[in-house]
XYZ file of C-alpha atoms in Angstrom:
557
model
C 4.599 -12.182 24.783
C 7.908 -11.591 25.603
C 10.539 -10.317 22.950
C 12.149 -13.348 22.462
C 11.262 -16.784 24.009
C 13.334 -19.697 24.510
C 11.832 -21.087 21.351
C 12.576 -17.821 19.751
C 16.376 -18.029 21.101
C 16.604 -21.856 19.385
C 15.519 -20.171 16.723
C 18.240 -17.613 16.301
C 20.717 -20.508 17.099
C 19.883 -22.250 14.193
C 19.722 -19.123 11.976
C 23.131 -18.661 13.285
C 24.659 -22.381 12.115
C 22.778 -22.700 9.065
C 24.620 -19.202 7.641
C 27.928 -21.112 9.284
C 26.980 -24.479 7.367
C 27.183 -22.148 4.572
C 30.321 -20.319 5.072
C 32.098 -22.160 1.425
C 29.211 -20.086 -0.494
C 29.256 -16.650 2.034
C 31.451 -14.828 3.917
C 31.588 -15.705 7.939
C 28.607 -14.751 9.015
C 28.457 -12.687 12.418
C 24.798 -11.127 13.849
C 26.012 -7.782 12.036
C 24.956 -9.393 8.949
C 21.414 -10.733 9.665
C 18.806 -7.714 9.060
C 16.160 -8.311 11.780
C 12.576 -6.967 11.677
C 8.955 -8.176 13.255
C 5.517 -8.552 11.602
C 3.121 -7.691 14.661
C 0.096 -8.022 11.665
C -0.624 -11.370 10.574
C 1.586 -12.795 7.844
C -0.793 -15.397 5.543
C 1.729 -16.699 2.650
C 4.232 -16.344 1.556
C 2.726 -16.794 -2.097
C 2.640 -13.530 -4.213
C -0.769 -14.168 -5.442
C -1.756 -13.274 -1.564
C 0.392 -10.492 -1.289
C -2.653 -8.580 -0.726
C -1.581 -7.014 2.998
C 1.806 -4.789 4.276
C 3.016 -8.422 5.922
C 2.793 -10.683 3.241
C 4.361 -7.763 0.821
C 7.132 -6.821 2.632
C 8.018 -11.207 3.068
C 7.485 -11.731 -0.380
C 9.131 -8.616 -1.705
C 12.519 -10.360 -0.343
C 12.137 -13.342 -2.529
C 10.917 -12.890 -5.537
C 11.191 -10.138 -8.503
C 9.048 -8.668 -11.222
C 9.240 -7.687 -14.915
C 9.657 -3.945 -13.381
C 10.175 -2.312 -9.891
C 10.005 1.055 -8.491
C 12.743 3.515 -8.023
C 12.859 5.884 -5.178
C 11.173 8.246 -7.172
C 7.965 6.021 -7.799
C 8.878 5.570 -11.198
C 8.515 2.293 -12.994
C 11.882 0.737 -14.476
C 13.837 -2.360 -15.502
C 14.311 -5.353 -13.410
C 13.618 -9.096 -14.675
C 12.817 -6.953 -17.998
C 16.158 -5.217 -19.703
C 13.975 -3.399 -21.277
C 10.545 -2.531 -22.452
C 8.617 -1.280 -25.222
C 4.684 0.589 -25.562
C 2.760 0.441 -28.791
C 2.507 3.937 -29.438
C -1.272 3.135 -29.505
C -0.671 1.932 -25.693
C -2.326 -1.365 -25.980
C 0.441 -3.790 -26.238
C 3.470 -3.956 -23.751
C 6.467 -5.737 -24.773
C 9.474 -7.258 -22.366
C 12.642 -8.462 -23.231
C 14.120 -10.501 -20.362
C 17.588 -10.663 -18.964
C 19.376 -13.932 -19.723
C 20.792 -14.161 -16.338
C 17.926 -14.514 -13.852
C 17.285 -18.322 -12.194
C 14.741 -19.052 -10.168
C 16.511 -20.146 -6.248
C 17.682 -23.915 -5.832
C 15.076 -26.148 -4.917
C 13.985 -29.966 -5.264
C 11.362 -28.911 -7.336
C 14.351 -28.955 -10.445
C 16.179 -31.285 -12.136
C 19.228 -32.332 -9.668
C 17.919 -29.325 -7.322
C 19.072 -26.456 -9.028
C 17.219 -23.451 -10.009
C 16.715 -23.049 -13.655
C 16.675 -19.980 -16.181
C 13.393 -17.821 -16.018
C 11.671 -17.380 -19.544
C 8.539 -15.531 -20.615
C 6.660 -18.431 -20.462
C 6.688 -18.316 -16.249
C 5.595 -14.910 -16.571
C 2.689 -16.441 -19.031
C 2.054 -19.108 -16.101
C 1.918 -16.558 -13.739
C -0.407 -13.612 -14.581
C -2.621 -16.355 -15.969
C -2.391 -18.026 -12.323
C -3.369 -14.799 -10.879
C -6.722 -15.001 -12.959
C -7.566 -18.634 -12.484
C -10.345 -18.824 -10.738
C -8.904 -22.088 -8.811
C -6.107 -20.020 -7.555
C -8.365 -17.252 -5.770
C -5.744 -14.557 -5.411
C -7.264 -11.939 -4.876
C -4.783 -9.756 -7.088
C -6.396 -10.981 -10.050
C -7.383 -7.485 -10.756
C -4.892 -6.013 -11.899
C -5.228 -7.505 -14.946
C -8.699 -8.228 -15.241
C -10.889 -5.556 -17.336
C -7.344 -4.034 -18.590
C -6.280 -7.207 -20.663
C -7.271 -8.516 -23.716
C -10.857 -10.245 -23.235
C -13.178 -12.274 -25.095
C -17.134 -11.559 -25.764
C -17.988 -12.430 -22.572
C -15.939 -10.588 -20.765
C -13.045 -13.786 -19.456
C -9.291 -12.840 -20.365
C -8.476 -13.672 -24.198
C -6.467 -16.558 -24.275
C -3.844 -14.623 -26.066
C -3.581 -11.335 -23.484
C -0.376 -12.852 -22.227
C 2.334 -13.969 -25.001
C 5.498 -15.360 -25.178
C 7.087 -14.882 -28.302
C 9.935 -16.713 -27.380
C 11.861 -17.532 -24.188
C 13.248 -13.934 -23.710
C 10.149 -12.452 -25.154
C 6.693 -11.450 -23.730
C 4.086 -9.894 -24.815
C 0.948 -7.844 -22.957
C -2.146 -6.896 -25.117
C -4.532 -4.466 -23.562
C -8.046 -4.058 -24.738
C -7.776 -0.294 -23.863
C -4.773 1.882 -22.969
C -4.415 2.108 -19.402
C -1.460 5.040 -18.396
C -0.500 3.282 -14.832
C -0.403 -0.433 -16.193
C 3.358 -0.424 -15.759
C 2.726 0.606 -12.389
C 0.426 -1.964 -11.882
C 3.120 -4.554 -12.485
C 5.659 -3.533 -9.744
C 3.255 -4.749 -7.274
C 4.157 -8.120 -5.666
C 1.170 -9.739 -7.059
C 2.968 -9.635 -10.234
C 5.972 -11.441 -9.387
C 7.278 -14.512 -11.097
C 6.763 -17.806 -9.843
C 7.930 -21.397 -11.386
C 5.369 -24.209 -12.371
C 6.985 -26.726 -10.988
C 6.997 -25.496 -7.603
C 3.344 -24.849 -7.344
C 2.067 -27.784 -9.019
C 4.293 -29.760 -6.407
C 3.372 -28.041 -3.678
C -0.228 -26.869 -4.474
C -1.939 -24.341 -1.804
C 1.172 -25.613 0.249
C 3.443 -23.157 -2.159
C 2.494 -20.259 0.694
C 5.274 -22.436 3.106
C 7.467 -23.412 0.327
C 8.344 -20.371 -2.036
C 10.955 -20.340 -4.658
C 11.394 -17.379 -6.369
C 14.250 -15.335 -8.037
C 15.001 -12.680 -5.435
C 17.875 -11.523 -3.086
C 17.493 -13.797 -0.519
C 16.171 -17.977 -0.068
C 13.555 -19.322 1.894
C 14.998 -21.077 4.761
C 12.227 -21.891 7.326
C 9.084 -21.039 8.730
C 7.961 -21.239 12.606
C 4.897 -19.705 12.211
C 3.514 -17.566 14.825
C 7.760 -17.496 15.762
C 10.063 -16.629 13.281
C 10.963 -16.538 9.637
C 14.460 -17.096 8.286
C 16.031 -16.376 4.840
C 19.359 -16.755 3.427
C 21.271 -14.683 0.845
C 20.661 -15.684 -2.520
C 24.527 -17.116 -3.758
C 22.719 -16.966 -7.574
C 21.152 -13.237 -7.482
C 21.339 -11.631 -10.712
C 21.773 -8.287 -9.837
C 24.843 -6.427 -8.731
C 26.016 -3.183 -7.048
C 27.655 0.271 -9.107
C 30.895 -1.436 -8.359
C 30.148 -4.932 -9.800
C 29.234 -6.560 -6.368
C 26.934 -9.072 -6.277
C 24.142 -8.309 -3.623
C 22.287 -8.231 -1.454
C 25.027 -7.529 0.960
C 23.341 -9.136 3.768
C 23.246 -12.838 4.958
C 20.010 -13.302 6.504
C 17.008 -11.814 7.363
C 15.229 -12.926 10.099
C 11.253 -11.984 10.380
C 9.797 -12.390 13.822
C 5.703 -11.565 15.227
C 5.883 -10.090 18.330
C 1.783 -8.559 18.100
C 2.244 -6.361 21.220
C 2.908 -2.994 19.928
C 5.086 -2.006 23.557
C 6.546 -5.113 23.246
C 7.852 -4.683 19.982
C 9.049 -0.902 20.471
C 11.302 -2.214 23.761
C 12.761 -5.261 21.888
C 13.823 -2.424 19.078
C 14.994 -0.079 21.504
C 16.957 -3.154 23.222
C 19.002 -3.485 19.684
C 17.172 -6.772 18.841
C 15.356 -5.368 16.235
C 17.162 -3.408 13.104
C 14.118 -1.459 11.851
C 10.653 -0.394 12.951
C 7.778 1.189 11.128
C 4.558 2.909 12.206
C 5.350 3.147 15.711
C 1.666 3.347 17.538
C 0.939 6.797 19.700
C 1.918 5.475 22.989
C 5.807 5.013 21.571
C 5.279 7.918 19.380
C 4.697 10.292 22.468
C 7.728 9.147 24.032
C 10.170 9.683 21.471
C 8.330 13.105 19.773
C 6.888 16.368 21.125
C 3.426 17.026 19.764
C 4.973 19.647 17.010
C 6.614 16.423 15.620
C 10.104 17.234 16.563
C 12.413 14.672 18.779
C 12.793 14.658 22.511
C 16.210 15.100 23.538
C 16.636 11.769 25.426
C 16.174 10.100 21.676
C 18.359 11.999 19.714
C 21.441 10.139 17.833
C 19.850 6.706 19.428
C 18.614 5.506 16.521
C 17.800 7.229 13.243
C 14.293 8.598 12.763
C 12.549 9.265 9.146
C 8.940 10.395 8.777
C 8.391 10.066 5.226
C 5.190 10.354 3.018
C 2.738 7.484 2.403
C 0.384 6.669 0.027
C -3.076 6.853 1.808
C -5.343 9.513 2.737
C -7.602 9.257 5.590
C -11.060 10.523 4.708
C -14.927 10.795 5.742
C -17.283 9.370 3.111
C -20.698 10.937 2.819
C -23.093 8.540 1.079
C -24.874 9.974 -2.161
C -26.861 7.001 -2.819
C -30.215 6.973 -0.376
C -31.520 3.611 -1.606
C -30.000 1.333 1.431
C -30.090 3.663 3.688
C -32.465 2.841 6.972
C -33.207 5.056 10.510
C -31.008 7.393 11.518
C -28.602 6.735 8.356
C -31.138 7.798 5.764
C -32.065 10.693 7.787
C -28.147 11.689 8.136
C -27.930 10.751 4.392
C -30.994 12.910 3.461
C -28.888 16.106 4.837
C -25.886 15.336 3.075
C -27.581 15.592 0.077
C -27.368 19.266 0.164
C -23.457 19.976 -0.922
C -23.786 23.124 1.374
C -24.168 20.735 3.961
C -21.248 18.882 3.196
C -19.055 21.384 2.488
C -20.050 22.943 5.956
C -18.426 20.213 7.994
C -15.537 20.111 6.046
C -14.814 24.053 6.665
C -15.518 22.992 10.154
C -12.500 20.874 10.928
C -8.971 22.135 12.363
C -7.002 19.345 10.453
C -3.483 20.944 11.678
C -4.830 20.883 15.589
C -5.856 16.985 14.726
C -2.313 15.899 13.401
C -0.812 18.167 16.476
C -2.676 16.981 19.631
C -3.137 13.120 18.265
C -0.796 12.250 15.544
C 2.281 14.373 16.918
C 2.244 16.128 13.158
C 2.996 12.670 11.752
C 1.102 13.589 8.321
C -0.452 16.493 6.007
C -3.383 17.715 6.604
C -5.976 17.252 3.953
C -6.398 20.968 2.594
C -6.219 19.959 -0.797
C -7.910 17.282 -2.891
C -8.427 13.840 -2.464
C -4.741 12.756 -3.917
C -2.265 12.468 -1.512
C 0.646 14.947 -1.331
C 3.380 12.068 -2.059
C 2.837 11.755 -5.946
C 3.812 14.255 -8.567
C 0.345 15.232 -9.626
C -0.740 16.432 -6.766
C -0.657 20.744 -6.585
C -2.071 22.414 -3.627
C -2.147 25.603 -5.717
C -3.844 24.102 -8.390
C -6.314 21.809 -6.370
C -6.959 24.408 -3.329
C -9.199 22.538 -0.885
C -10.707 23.103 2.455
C -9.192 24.904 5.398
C -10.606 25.916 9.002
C -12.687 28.576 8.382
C -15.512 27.725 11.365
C -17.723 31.133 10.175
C -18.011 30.210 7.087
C -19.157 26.760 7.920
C -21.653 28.489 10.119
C -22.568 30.454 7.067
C -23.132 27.601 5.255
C -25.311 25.849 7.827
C -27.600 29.072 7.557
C -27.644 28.565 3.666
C -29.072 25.241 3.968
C -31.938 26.351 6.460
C -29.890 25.095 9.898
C -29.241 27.295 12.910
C -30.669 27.300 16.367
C -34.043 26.333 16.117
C -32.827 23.815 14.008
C -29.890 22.040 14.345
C -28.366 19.684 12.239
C -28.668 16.254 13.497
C -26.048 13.909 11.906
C -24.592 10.094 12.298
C -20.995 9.419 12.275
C -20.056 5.459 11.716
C -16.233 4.648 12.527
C -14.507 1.803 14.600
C -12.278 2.061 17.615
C -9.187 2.633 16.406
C -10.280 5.704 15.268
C -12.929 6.704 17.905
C -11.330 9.449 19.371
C -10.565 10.905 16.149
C -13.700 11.310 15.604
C -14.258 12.346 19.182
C -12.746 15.247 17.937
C -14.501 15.919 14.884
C -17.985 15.720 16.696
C -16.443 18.815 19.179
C -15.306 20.694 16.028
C -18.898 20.222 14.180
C -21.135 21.676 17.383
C -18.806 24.250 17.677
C -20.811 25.796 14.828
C -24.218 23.806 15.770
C -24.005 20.159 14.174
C -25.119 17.556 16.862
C -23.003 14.394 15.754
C -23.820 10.781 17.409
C -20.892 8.500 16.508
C -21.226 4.416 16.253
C -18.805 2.601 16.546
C -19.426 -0.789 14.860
C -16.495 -3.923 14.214
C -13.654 -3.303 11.708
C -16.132 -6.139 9.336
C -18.939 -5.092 9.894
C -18.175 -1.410 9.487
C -16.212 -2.098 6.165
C -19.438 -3.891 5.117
C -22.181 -1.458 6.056
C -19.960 1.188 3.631
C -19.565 -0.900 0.897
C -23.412 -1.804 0.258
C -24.547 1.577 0.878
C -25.707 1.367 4.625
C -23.722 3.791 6.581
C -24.023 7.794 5.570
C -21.656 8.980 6.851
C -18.443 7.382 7.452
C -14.487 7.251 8.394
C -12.091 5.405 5.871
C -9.114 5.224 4.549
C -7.786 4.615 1.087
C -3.821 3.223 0.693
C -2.695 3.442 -2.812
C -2.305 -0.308 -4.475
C 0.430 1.919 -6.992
C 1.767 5.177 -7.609
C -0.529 6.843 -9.712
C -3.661 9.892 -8.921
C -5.741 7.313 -11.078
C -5.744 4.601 -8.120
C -7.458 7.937 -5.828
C -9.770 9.313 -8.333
C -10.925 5.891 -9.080
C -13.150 6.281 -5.981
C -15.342 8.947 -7.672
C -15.750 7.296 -10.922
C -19.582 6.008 -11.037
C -18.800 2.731 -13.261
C -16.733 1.268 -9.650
C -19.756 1.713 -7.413
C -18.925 -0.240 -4.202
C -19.369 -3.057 -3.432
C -18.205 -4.178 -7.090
C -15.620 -0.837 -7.064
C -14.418 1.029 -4.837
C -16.645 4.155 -5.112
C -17.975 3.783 -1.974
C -20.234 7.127 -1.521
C -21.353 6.294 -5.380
C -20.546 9.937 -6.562
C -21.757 10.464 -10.077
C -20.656 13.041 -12.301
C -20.836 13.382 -15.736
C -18.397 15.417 -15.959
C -15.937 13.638 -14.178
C -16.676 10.707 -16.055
C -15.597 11.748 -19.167
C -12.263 13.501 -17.761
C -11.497 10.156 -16.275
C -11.854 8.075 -19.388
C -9.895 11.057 -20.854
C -7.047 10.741 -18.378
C -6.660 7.260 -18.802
C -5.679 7.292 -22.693
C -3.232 10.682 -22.421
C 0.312 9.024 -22.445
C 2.004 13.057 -21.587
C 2.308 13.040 -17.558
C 1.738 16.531 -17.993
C -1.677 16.742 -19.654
C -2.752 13.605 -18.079
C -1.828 15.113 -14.482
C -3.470 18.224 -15.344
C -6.495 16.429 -16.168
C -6.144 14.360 -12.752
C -6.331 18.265 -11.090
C -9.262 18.810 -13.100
C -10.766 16.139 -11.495
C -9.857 16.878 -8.121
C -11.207 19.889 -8.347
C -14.769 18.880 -9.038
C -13.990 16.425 -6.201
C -13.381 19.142 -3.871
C -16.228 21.121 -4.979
C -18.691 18.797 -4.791
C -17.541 17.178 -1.594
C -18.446 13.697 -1.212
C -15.797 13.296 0.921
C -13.719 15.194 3.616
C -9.955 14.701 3.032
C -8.761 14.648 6.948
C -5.391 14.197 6.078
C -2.530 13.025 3.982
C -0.197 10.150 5.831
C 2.919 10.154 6.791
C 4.616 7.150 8.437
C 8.031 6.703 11.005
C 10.482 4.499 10.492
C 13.275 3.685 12.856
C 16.469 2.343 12.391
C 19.536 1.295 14.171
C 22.172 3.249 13.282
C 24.510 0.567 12.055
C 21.682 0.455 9.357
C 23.096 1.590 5.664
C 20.975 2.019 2.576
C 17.138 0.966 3.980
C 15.778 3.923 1.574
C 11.609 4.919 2.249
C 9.470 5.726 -0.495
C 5.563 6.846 -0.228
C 4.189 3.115 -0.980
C 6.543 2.121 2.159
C 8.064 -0.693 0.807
C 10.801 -3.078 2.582
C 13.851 -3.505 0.166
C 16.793 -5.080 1.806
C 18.920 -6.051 -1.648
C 21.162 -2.906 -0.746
C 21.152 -2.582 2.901
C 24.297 -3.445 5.194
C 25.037 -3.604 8.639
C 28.170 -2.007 9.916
């Protein structure tokens, strides 16, 4: 595909003069003001009920708004909601809304013009989210934390408005990172109107409340959005944002493709650049070739995902070579052993050009404010004692350690890697490589033993992580995927999940960790890190760990 087509060009034309049909309600409008960026994943909707993958959040995330957002420190604040209030026994949640926020323009309203969002939209939509007719699959993040009835269906009365500027949330437990929880896009605000006139049509025809319109949709070609005239929010200086005019999304899937048309200046921004573009713009020790530097700007920030090997605990599915891999792993000597036997700072070196942390602490990425590599010490590359270990567990020579390693190809050389690592100190390692599906389903019912994964935080809290090794979410249902029981751990979770002081609760999360760690059902690889490029006429396009697109405050110059 080439980085813009002639349809593509038409395309751009008619961004171009519909912003100039618009010049009585914006400035003129020149390509300085249009903030382009491409999709090469598949974008689904534009619905936040399927906001459910990096595309679909970063398109929605442009449109619409929440009762609360993140700042750039992660930390849950104000936005549709002027303020909010926690029972101090933290089951109800109470939000006042700001007067000021309308849902866009739109035929869907009386003579076409948006209308004033109340508490009762928010009632629609979390209830949406649930119905069973919708099936988002971000219902979640609501059910088993609100309100329910006996059999276990949300209460009718979980979601409240007490009047039009009022809502309340009731909980049927306190849950610490529920405010979290409802920064995500699935937790957006939609209006009635517009989805009962649209129906599963509403994922082409959005209306929300956010800095910018819907405009029009080529799909498979472009995306094109206006600045909002009505947005609600302004700058420190009492200017209305966003400061842009336009955004303009397109899907060039080629990854080369996509790196040229940025480096061509027909792309603003670009994130996660694959290892073939990486290598030409950084030296292996992460640092930036000379040719590159002052081009563009280069971040490498922290994200919210740790890549990790699972090692099965639960033998009952297990069949062949899996159950005999997944018999060895039972011993934690074992486990611990391969762990000891990995040089996670050579991995991130030779493939990843340093572009992450490696995994010598706990499971918890090194991005949110829990995490303590002092206080949750983990594994480092210590190939005697893995050897050591092996011995422990009655391994050596005359009997090696025979093992099966399931991945897919994206991360087949990876793994590669690990498999030269492990018979360094006498582990024979067969890898299979299976389909991204398939593999993904062979974890989650317990087939696979051993196993590469990754986990991406859904919000900014340890308890999303250490949710993996609590035994009431065994996969497939949860997403304890090795089904790691602990007793223990049990009870520190519940614990965690009613202390309200960050500090004792993230001291209990270390806890946790620890026993994590110790016990070793998994093998934290490393912590990721992702790089973002931008043109430097780019102002204010801020990174945070859950690497979110926010364009309200972003200019070109």
């Amino acid at each position: 595909m080439l980085p813009f087509s002639r349809r593509a060009a038409g395309f751009a034309l008619f961004l171009l003069l519909g912003l100039s049909a618009c010049s009585e309600q914006t400035p003129a409008t020149d390509a300085r003001r249009v903030f382009r960026y491409n999709q090469p994943e598949s974008l689904t909707s534009l619905d936040p009920a399927f906001a459910r993958n990096q595309a679909n959040t970063w398109a929605t995330t442009q449109l619409y708004n929440g009762l609360v957002e993140l700042d750039d420190s992660l930390r849950p604040g104000p936005s549709v909601a002027r303020r909010y209030q926690i029972s101090p026994d933290g089951r109800q949640y109470t939000f006042w809304l700001r007067p000021d926020v309308r849902f866009h323009d739109s035929e869907v309203f009386a003579g076409g013009q948006g209308r004033r969002v109340t508490a009762q939209d928010f009632v629609y939509s979390f209830k949406r989210l649930l119905d069973g007719a919708t099936a988002s699959p971000g219902g979640w993040i609501f059910r088993g934390k609100v309100l329910e009835q006996a059999g276990g269906e949300p209460s009718d009365t979980c979601f409240v408005a007490l009047n039009d500027s009022t809502l309340r949330i009731h909980l049927k437990e306190p849950f610490i990172p529920f405010l979290g929880i409802l920064t995500m896009p699935y937790a957006y605000v939609v209006p009635r109107e517009a989805v009962q006139k649209w129906g599963k049509d509403f994922r082409a025809h959005p209306v929300g409340t956010g800095p910018f319109r819907f405009q029009e949709w080529d799909e498979g070609n472009a995306i094109i959005y206006h600045r909002n005239p009505t947005y609600w929010k302004k700058d420190a200086r009492g200017q209305q944002l966003p400061y842009l005019d336009a955004v303009q999304i397109t899907f060039i899937q080629d990854r080369k493709t996509e790196f040229l048309t940025f480096m061509q200046g027909k792309l603003d921004f670009l994130s996660g650049i694959r290892s073939g573009s990486r290598d030409l713009i950084m030296y292996p020790d992460g640092s930036i070739r000379e040719d590159f530097r002052g081009k563009f700007r280069i971040q490498k920030v922290p994200y919210l995902n740790t890549e990790y090997l699972g090692m099965q605990q639960d033998l009952r599915n297990l069949r062949g070579d899996n159950l005999t891999t997944g018999r060895a792993l039972q011993d934690k000597r074992v486990r611990q052993a391969l762990n000891y036997a990995l040089n996670k700072p050579e991995l991130l070196a030779y493939f990843l050009n340093n572009v992450g942390r490696p995994g010598n602490s706990g499971f918890v990425p090194a991005s949110l404010p829990s995490f303590s590599a002092a206080k949750v010490p983990g594994y480092t590359y210590q190939p005697a004692k893995a050897r050591e270990l092996l011995r422990a567990a009655g391994y050596g020579p005359g009997k090696p350690l025979r093992l099966r390693l399931n991945t897919v190809a994206e991360t087949k050389e990876y793994c590669e890697y690990y498999q030269k690592k492990w018979a360094e100190v006498g582990v024979q390692v067969e890898i299979d490589v299976n389909q991204g599906a398939a593999h993904g389903e062979m974890i989650d019912n317990g087939r696979a033993a051993f196993f590469t994964r990754s986990w991406l935080g859904d919000y900014p809290d340890a308890e999303n992580y250490l949710a993996l090794f609590y035994s009431p979410n065994f996969a497939p249902a949860g997403p304890n995927k090795t089904h790691f029981k602990s007793a223990r751990y049990d009870q520190l979770y519940q614990q965690a999940k009613l202390e309200q002081n960050d500090a004792r609760r993230y001291a209990l999360y270390q806890q946790m960790d620890r026993l994590v760690v110790e016990e070793c059902p998994v093998i934290s690889v490393y912590y990721d890190e992702v790089v973002r490029l931008t043109q430097n006429n780019v102002q204010g396009l801020t990174p945070n760990p859950m690497n979110q697109l926010v364009l309200e405050r972003v200019r070109k110059e």
